Each structure stands twice: as structure tokens, then as C-alpha cells.
Amino acid sequence: MYVTEGDPASAMIHPRDIAAVAAHVLTTPGHDGQAYTLTGGQALSPRDQADVVGRILGGPIKLVERSQSETQADFDRLGWSGPRLEALLELKRQSAAWDWKAFDTVERLTGKPLLTLHDWVRETSTSSVDEPL
């Protein structure tokens, strides 16, 4: 798993939790003019994320921390460079101060427990441990 050095812990949100909140606010009264901060329930470091993936897939996940210039060079080789990449890297820099914060918005609005990275990996993993990802 490749990450850029200094990647912060992140309270990533499951896409179905985003959808559940959207469905709720679009179909129930009282949300006009409201803004909601959506996050997952727990901030995980890149190492924690790799460990979750490894546990579910049944083997260790190697975490490779790259410098920003190495990350940029890899994206350049893939043809994803210029202003789009600069904007993405700037967004990552700016979000580091708040990426680790977890809010209870999803549970409060939907009344359901949050889905986790563990849930997402189990749902999206279609290969066995013996197959390359």
C-alpha cells in the first residue's frame, strides 16, 4: 500500500453511510439550509488501514511511505499530473488538521451504526488471498 509521507490518520466514511445520510435529508423535513459534516467513526493511520486490509485478506500488507516528489512522479507516469494533482496534494495538506476528527452525524441522522473500513474491505474484496489484487 503506497502512501505519501506524513499522510494523516483519517476518519474515512463508508460510501453507503454518505448515501444513507443523503437519502435521509432528502426525504425527511427539517434539513433545509443545514450543512452536515460526515466522517467515519474512527480515524485510522495508514498503518492501521493496512492492518485492517491485511487481517481481512489474510496476510500482511506492506506499507510503502513515499516522499511527495515520489508520489508526484508516479502520478505523472500515469498521466495524472498538472493542476489536478497539485489540487489533490494541496487538499491533502489542508485537510491534515481535521482529517482525524470523527463526528457522530451519520448515527445521529440515520439512527444506524456507522459502517467501517473493515465492512468496506469485506464488501469490495473479490479476490482470495492467493490471487493478486
XYZ file of C-alpha atoms in Angstrom, residues 19-115:
97
model
C -25.831 7.607 0.714
C -27.882 6.899 3.850
C -27.485 10.478 5.047
C -28.334 11.846 1.598
C -31.473 9.707 1.440
C -32.472 10.811 4.922
C -32.018 14.540 4.404
C -33.745 14.439 1.022
C -36.788 12.543 2.280
C -37.395 13.981 5.734
C -38.260 17.530 6.779
C -36.063 19.906 8.731
C -32.850 19.886 6.737
C -33.295 22.964 4.549
C -30.278 25.213 4.870
C -28.400 22.720 7.037
C -24.809 21.648 6.475
C -23.568 18.372 7.916
C -20.025 17.169 8.483
C -19.789 13.486 7.625
C -16.986 11.226 8.779
C -16.383 7.654 9.716
C -16.384 6.705 13.362
C -12.658 6.374 13.922
C -9.521 7.944 12.496
C -7.085 5.326 11.248
C -3.455 5.908 10.385
C -2.159 4.485 7.095
C -0.558 1.652 9.098
C -3.886 0.934 10.826
C -5.616 0.913 7.428
C -3.079 -1.552 6.019
C -3.501 -3.758 9.093
C -7.294 -3.860 8.645
C -6.922 -4.810 4.983
C -4.326 -7.445 5.842
C -6.469 -9.041 8.540
C -9.419 -9.358 6.187
C -7.406 -10.615 3.218
C -5.441 -13.000 5.399
C -1.911 -11.670 5.036
C 0.276 -8.704 5.865
C 0.053 -5.606 3.703
C 3.349 -3.884 3.040
C 3.109 -0.150 3.687
C 5.401 1.941 1.480
C 5.764 5.558 2.506
C 6.893 7.780 -0.361
C 8.019 11.372 -0.470
C 5.706 13.905 -2.083
C 8.042 14.087 -5.089
C 7.944 10.272 -5.484
C 4.151 10.340 -5.300
C 4.049 13.143 -7.838
C 6.394 11.255 -10.192
C 4.204 8.144 -10.017
C 1.093 10.142 -10.863
C 2.994 11.883 -13.704
C 3.865 8.453 -15.155
C 0.176 7.538 -15.042
C -0.745 10.725 -16.908
C -2.462 12.316 -13.937
C -0.397 15.410 -13.333
C -0.537 19.161 -13.565
C -3.224 21.256 -11.873
C -5.416 18.267 -10.887
C -2.590 16.603 -8.995
C -1.467 19.863 -7.420
C -5.023 20.484 -6.230
C -5.244 16.978 -4.756
C -1.931 17.341 -2.918
C -2.949 20.782 -1.640
C -6.268 19.386 -0.414
C -4.382 16.651 1.461
C -2.095 19.258 3.052
C -5.009 21.442 4.123
C -7.149 18.580 5.404
C -4.425 17.163 7.671
C -5.528 19.444 10.501
C -9.061 17.999 10.607
C -8.910 14.590 8.854
C -8.516 12.802 12.185
C -11.739 14.186 13.663
C -14.748 11.866 13.875
C -18.304 13.132 14.144
C -21.493 11.291 15.095
C -23.538 12.906 12.316
C -24.321 9.698 10.428
C -25.588 7.866 13.504
C -27.477 10.898 14.739
C -29.291 11.442 11.440
C -29.892 7.862 10.339
C -30.181 6.124 13.719
C -27.901 3.381 12.411
C -24.365 2.430 13.467
C -21.564 3.524 11.199
C -20.042 1.167 8.703
